[in-house]
Coordinates of C-alpha atoms and ligand atoms in Angstrom, one line a residue:
M1 CA 0.1 0.1 0.0
A2 CA 1.7 2.9 -1.6
G3 CA 0.5 6.1 -0.5
H4 CA -1.9 4.9 2.8
K5 CA -1.9 8.3 4.1
G6 CA -4.1 10.3 1.3
L7 CA -7.9 10.7 0.2
V8 CA -7.2 7.3 -2.1
G9 CA -4.7 5.4 0.1
S10 CA -6.4 5.7 3.4
A11 CA -10.2 5.1 1.9
I12 CA -8.5 1.5 0.1
V13 CA -6.7 0.8 3.8
R14 CA -10.3 1.2 5.4
C15 CA -11.9 -0.9 2.9
L16 CA -9.4 -3.8 3.3
K17 CA -9.1 -3.6 6.9
N18 CA -13.2 -3.9 7.0
N19 CA -13.2 -6.7 4.7
G20 CA -10.9 -8.9 6.6
Y21 CA -7.5 -7.7 5.0
N22 CA -5.0 -7.0 7.9
N23 CA -1.6 -7.5 6.4
I24 CA -1.3 -4.7 4.9
I25 CA 2.3 -3.1 4.6
E26 CA 2.4 0.8 5.5
R27 CA 4.8 3.3 5.3
T28 CA 4.9 7.3 5.5
R29 CA 7.0 9.5 2.8
K30 CA 9.6 9.9 5.8
E31 CA 9.9 6.2 6.2
L32 CA 9.9 5.5 2.2
D33 CA 10.7 7.9 -0.3
L34 CA 9.4 6.2 -3.8
L35 CA 11.4 9.2 -5.3
E36 CA 14.3 7.4 -4.6
Q37 CA 15.1 4.0 -6.6
N38 CA 17.7 2.2 -3.8
A39 CA 15.1 3.0 -1.1
T40 CA 12.3 1.6 -3.2
E41 CA 14.2 -1.3 -4.0
Y42 CA 15.5 -2.1 -0.3
F43 CA 11.8 -2.4 0.5
F44 CA 11.0 -4.6 -1.9
K45 CA 14.0 -6.7 -1.5
N46 CA 12.9 -7.1 2.4
E47 CA 9.3 -6.7 2.5
K48 CA 8.4 -9.0 -0.7
P49 CA 4.9 -7.9 -1.2
D50 CA 2.0 -10.6 -2.9
L51 CA -0.2 -7.5 -4.0
V52 CA 0.8 -3.8 -4.7
I53 CA -1.4 -0.9 -4.9
I54 CA -0.5 2.6 -6.1
A55 CA -1.9 5.3 -4.9
A56 CA 0.7 7.2 -4.3
A57 CA 1.6 10.3 -6.5
K58 CA 1.5 13.9 -6.9
V59 CA -2.0 14.9 -7.3
G60 CA -3.7 18.4 -7.4
G61 CA -6.3 20.2 -9.0
I62 CA -6.6 22.4 -12.4
F63 CA -4.4 25.1 -10.8
A64 CA -1.5 23.1 -9.2
N65 CA -1.5 20.7 -12.3
S66 CA -1.2 23.9 -14.8
T67 CA 1.7 25.6 -12.6
Q68 CA 3.9 22.6 -12.2
P69 CA 3.8 20.7 -14.9
A70 CA 8.1 19.6 -14.4
E71 CA 6.9 18.5 -10.7
F72 CA 3.9 16.6 -11.7
L73 CA 5.5 14.8 -15.1
Y74 CA 8.8 13.9 -12.5
Q75 CA 7.7 12.9 -9.4
N76 CA 5.0 10.7 -11.0
L77 CA 7.1 8.8 -13.7
M78 CA 9.9 8.4 -10.6
I79 CA 7.4 7.1 -8.2
Q80 CA 5.0 4.6 -10.5
N81 CA 8.5 3.6 -12.6
N82 CA 10.3 2.8 -9.1
I83 CA 7.2 0.3 -7.8
I84 CA 6.1 -1.0 -11.2
Y85 CA 9.8 -2.2 -11.6
Y86 CA 10.5 -3.7 -8.4
S87 CA 7.2 -5.3 -8.8
H88 CA 8.5 -7.2 -11.3
K89 CA 12.1 -7.6 -9.8
Y90 CA 10.6 -9.2 -6.7
N91 CA 7.7 -11.1 -8.2
V92 CA 5.3 -9.5 -7.3
K93 CA 1.7 -11.5 -7.5
K94 CA -0.1 -8.6 -8.7
L95 CA -0.4 -4.9 -9.2
L96 CA -2.8 -2.8 -9.4
F97 CA -1.8 1.0 -11.0
L98 CA -4.2 4.0 -10.1
G99 CA -5.0 6.6 -12.9
S100 CA -7.2 9.3 -14.0
A101 CA -9.9 10.3 -16.2
C102 CA -7.4 13.1 -17.5
I103 CA -5.3 10.6 -19.3
Y104 CA -8.3 10.9 -22.3
P105 CA -8.1 13.4 -24.9
K106 CA -9.9 16.8 -24.4
L107 CA -12.7 16.5 -26.9
A108 CA -13.1 12.6 -26.5
N109 CA -16.6 11.2 -27.2
Q110 CA -18.8 11.0 -24.4
P111 CA -19.3 8.7 -22.3
I112 CA -15.3 7.9 -22.7
V113 CA -14.7 4.4 -23.4
E114 CA -11.3 2.7 -22.7
N115 CA -10.5 2.9 -26.8
E116 CA -10.4 6.6 -26.9
L117 CA -6.9 6.3 -25.0
L118 CA -4.1 8.3 -27.5
S119 CA -7.2 9.1 -30.1
G120 CA -6.4 12.8 -29.3
F121 CA -4.8 16.1 -28.0
L122 CA -4.7 16.0 -24.1
E123 CA -6.2 19.0 -22.2
P124 CA -3.1 21.2 -21.9
T125 CA -4.4 22.3 -17.9
N126 CA -2.8 18.5 -17.2
E127 CA -1.1 17.3 -20.1
A128 CA 1.8 16.5 -17.7
Y129 CA 0.2 14.3 -15.0
A130 CA -1.7 12.9 -17.9
I131 CA 1.3 11.7 -20.1
A132 CA 2.6 10.5 -16.7
K133 CA -0.3 8.3 -15.9
I134 CA -0.4 7.2 -19.4
A135 CA 3.2 5.9 -19.4
G136 CA 2.2 4.1 -15.9
I137 CA -0.5 2.3 -17.9
K138 CA 1.7 1.4 -20.6
L139 CA 4.7 0.0 -18.2
C140 CA 2.2 -2.4 -16.7
E141 CA 0.6 -3.7 -20.2
G142 CA 4.5 -4.2 -21.3
Y143 CA 5.1 -6.1 -18.1
F144 CA 1.8 -8.5 -18.8
N145 CA 3.0 -8.7 -22.6
Q146 CA 6.8 -9.3 -21.9
Y147 CA 6.8 -11.5 -18.8
D148 CA 3.0 -12.3 -18.2
K149 CA 2.7 -10.1 -15.1
N150 CA -0.5 -9.7 -13.6
F151 CA -0.3 -5.9 -13.4
L152 CA -3.3 -3.8 -14.5
S153 CA -4.5 0.0 -14.3
L154 CA -7.8 1.5 -13.2
M155 CA -9.0 5.1 -14.4
P156 CA -11.2 6.6 -11.9
N157 CA -12.7 10.3 -12.5
N158 CA -12.9 13.1 -10.1
L159 CA -12.1 12.0 -6.6
Y160 CA -13.5 13.4 -3.3
G161 CA -13.8 12.3 0.0
P162 CA -12.4 12.6 3.5
N163 CA -8.6 13.0 4.2
D164 CA -8.8 15.5 0.9
N165 CA -6.4 18.5 0.4
F166 CA -8.2 21.6 0.9
D167 CA -5.8 24.1 0.2
L168 CA -7.7 26.7 -1.8
V169 CA -4.7 26.6 -4.3
T170 CA -3.6 23.8 -5.0
S171 CA -6.9 21.3 -4.4
H172 CA -9.6 20.1 -6.5
V173 CA -13.1 21.5 -6.6
I174 CA -15.3 20.1 -4.1
P175 CA -12.5 20.6 -1.1
A176 CA -11.7 24.0 -2.4
L177 CA -15.4 25.2 -3.1
M178 CA -15.9 23.3 0.3
N179 CA -13.2 25.5 2.4
K180 CA -14.4 28.7 0.2
F181 CA -18.2 28.3 1.4
H182 CA -17.6 27.1 5.2
T183 CA -14.8 30.2 5.6
A184 CA -17.2 32.2 3.6
K185 CA -20.3 31.6 6.2
Q186 CA -17.8 31.8 9.5
K187 CA -16.5 35.3 8.2
S188 CA -20.2 36.0 7.0
K189 CA -19.0 37.3 3.7
K190 CA -21.4 38.4 0.8
S191 CA -20.3 36.2 -2.1
V192 CA -17.7 33.3 -3.3
T193 CA -15.5 33.0 -5.8
I194 CA -15.8 30.3 -8.4
W195 CA -13.1 29.7 -10.7
G196 CA -13.9 29.7 -14.5
T197 CA -17.6 29.7 -16.1
G198 CA -19.2 27.0 -14.3
N199 CA -20.2 25.6 -17.2
P200 CA -17.8 22.6 -17.4
L201 CA -19.2 19.1 -16.5
R202 CA -17.7 16.7 -14.1
E203 CA -18.3 13.2 -13.2
F204 CA -17.7 12.8 -9.4
L205 CA -16.6 9.5 -7.6
H206 CA -16.6 9.3 -3.8
V207 CA -13.0 7.5 -2.5
D208 CA -15.0 4.8 -0.7
D209 CA -16.7 3.8 -4.2
L210 CA -13.0 3.9 -5.5
A211 CA -11.8 1.6 -2.8
N212 CA -14.9 -0.9 -3.2
A213 CA -13.9 -0.8 -7.0
I214 CA -10.3 -1.6 -6.0
L215 CA -11.4 -4.4 -3.9
F216 CA -13.2 -5.9 -6.5
V217 CA -11.0 -6.0 -9.1
M218 CA -8.3 -7.2 -7.0
E219 CA -10.4 -10.7 -6.0
K220 CA -12.3 -10.6 -9.0
I221 CA -10.3 -9.5 -12.2
N222 CA -6.9 -10.4 -13.6
A223 CA -5.1 -8.5 -16.1
K224 CA -5.5 -11.2 -18.9
E225 CA -9.1 -10.7 -19.4
I226 CA -8.4 -6.9 -19.8
Y227 CA -5.4 -6.8 -22.5
E228 CA -7.5 -9.6 -24.2
K229 CA -10.1 -7.4 -24.8
G230 CA -7.5 -5.0 -26.6
I231 CA -7.6 -2.2 -23.9
S232 CA -5.2 -0.9 -21.4
H233 CA -7.1 -0.3 -18.3
I234 CA -10.5 0.0 -16.9
N235 CA -12.8 2.9 -16.0
V236 CA -14.2 3.6 -12.4
G237 CA -17.0 6.0 -12.7
S238 CA -20.0 6.9 -10.9
G239 CA -22.2 7.4 -13.9
F240 CA -23.1 10.5 -13.1
E241 CA -22.1 14.1 -14.1
I242 CA -22.8 17.9 -13.1
S243 CA -21.8 21.1 -14.0
I244 CA -19.6 23.3 -11.7
R245 CA -22.6 25.9 -11.4
D246 CA -25.1 23.1 -10.2
L247 CA -22.1 21.5 -8.0
A248 CA -21.5 25.3 -6.5
I249 CA -24.9 25.3 -5.4
I250 CA -25.3 22.2 -3.5
I251 CA -22.0 22.8 -1.5
K252 CA -23.7 26.3 -1.1
E253 CA -26.9 24.6 0.4
V254 CA -24.8 21.6 2.5
T255 CA -22.4 24.3 4.2
G256 CA -25.0 26.3 4.7
F257 CA -23.5 29.7 2.9
N258 CA -26.4 32.5 2.1
G259 CA -24.2 34.5 0.2
E260 CA -23.5 35.2 -3.7
L261 CA -21.6 33.3 -6.3
Y262 CA -19.3 35.2 -8.5
F263 CA -17.7 33.2 -11.2
D264 CA -13.9 34.5 -12.2
I265 CA -13.9 33.7 -15.9
S266 CA -10.4 34.7 -15.7
K267 CA -9.4 31.4 -14.6
P268 CA -9.3 28.4 -16.7
D269 CA -12.2 25.7 -17.1
G270 CA -10.0 22.6 -17.7
T271 CA -11.6 20.0 -20.3
P272 CA -15.6 20.7 -21.1
R273 CA -16.5 17.1 -20.3
K274 CA -15.0 13.7 -19.1
L275 CA -17.7 11.6 -18.5
L276 CA -16.0 8.0 -18.2
D277 CA -18.0 4.8 -19.9
D278 CA -17.9 2.0 -17.0
T279 CA -19.9 -1.0 -18.8
I280 CA -17.0 -3.2 -18.2
L281 CA -17.2 -3.0 -14.5
K282 CA -20.9 -2.7 -14.2
Q283 CA -20.9 -5.7 -16.6
K284 CA -18.9 -7.7 -14.0
G285 CA -21.3 -6.5 -11.3
W286 CA -19.7 -3.5 -9.8
H287 CA -21.3 0.1 -9.4
A288 CA -20.8 3.2 -7.5
R289 CA -23.0 3.2 -4.4
I290 CA -22.5 7.0 -2.9
S291 CA -24.8 9.7 -4.0
L292 CA -23.2 13.0 -4.5
H293 CA -25.4 14.6 -2.1
D294 CA -24.7 11.9 0.4
G295 CA -21.3 12.1 -0.6
L296 CA -20.7 15.7 0.1
R297 CA -22.6 16.0 3.4
D298 CA -20.1 13.2 4.6
V299 CA -17.2 15.2 3.5
Y300 CA -18.3 18.3 5.2
S301 CA -18.9 16.8 8.3
W302 CA -15.8 14.8 8.5
F303 CA -14.0 18.8 7.3
Q304 CA -15.8 20.4 10.3
K305 CA -14.7 17.9 12.5
N306 CA -11.0 18.2 11.3
N307 CA -10.5 21.5 9.8
Ligands
LIG401 O1 -11.5 20.0 -9.8 P1 -10.1 20.7 -10.4 O2 -9.4 21.4 -9.8 O3 -9.8 19.8 -11.7 O4 -11.2 21.5 -11.6 P2 -10.2 19.1 -13.3 C1 -12.6 21.1 -11.9 C2 -13.4 22.1 -12.7 O5 -14.0 23.0 -11.3 C3 -12.7 23.5 -13.1 C4 -13.7 24.6 -11.5 O6 -13.5 23.8 -14.5 C5 -12.3 24.5 -12.5 O7 -12.0 25.9 -12.9 N1 -13.3 25.4 -10.2 C6 -14.1 26.2 -9.9 C7 -12.4 25.3 -9.4 N2 -13.9 26.7 -8.6 C8 -12.7 26.1 -8.2 C9 -11.9 26.2 -7.2 O8 -12.1 26.7 -6.3 N3 -10.7 25.0 -7.1 C10 -10.5 24.3 -8.2 N4 -9.5 23.6 -8.1 N5 -11.3 24.4 -9.2 C11 -7.9 17.6 -12.8 C12 -6.6 17.5 -13.2 O9 -8.7 18.5 -13.6 O10 -8.9 16.3 -12.8 C13 -5.9 16.6 -12.6 O11 -6.0 18.6 -13.3 C14 -6.9 15.1 -12.2 O12 -4.8 15.8 -12.9 C15 -8.2 15.5 -11.8 O13 -6.8 14.2 -13.5 C16 -8.7 14.2 -11.2 O14 -11.0 18.2 -13.5 O15 -10.5 20.2 -14.1

């Protein structure tokens, strides 16, 4: 379990422990710097894990991605290359690599099927992160084709949940707006600024749903049946998209803020839509369960207790 303290990693640990998996090896970034090749090899040589889930990554919202392309490309390539290579060298039985829906072209056909990958230009604001994640997908596929390794990739959409990053500059839209509305209510402010036009559509997935999808794939799906379909990964979506404007209105209600919404169109909208086609997992019997309304209320009560 690489990245067990973060938004995704902490949800996976919760889910695994709730399902009887207690032999989870966890390391903080201080204990194991996955950017360091020697430290990563030392870990694999001594721990010899059976299963690896890569939830460690350099992540962030549209502003962080568009202002730190070198960091997003370098750090994500280093982390995933180290983990995937040493998982191969030390014969890890199964590896799940987590990417993101931003791997798809900006104007991909919607809903986006897995074969849309590399069919067009990427969204500029997150091209670096997308290229790193595409490289990770291809590395897993390469180890399957060349060495028959059970390494496969999952592509979730925009995630939210407890233990998220709520920083107003580097975070994703849900934690950012939750923090903005909460603070505006506390300080009796008259308005909250939303980046962009509010028109883009996004599909959100609660991290507990993602963690259940990861457990489902871990227990029921192997690399061979995915690559045999001629695809290199599996989409994980909630099947429900919403405009940023409508999302802001829901978060305004959840936080109890009564002021105005101001849209700052000097900020980027990013990709107009990225609704995933989740047929593959649905056909196998998995679907998301947490509604956006329930999920947002769940995160806001966590936020109030922890910030
Ligand atoms: O969540 P977000 O930062 O990432 O932005 P992306 C989603 C939409 O919300 C964009 C708008 O249109 C933003 O302009 N937005 C409105 C805001 N107000 C805010 C705000 O206060 N903060 C933020 N952050 N957004 C990311 C990729 O794209 O999607 C990542 O950059 C990753 O690499 C992630 O793939 C899943 O959905 O645009």
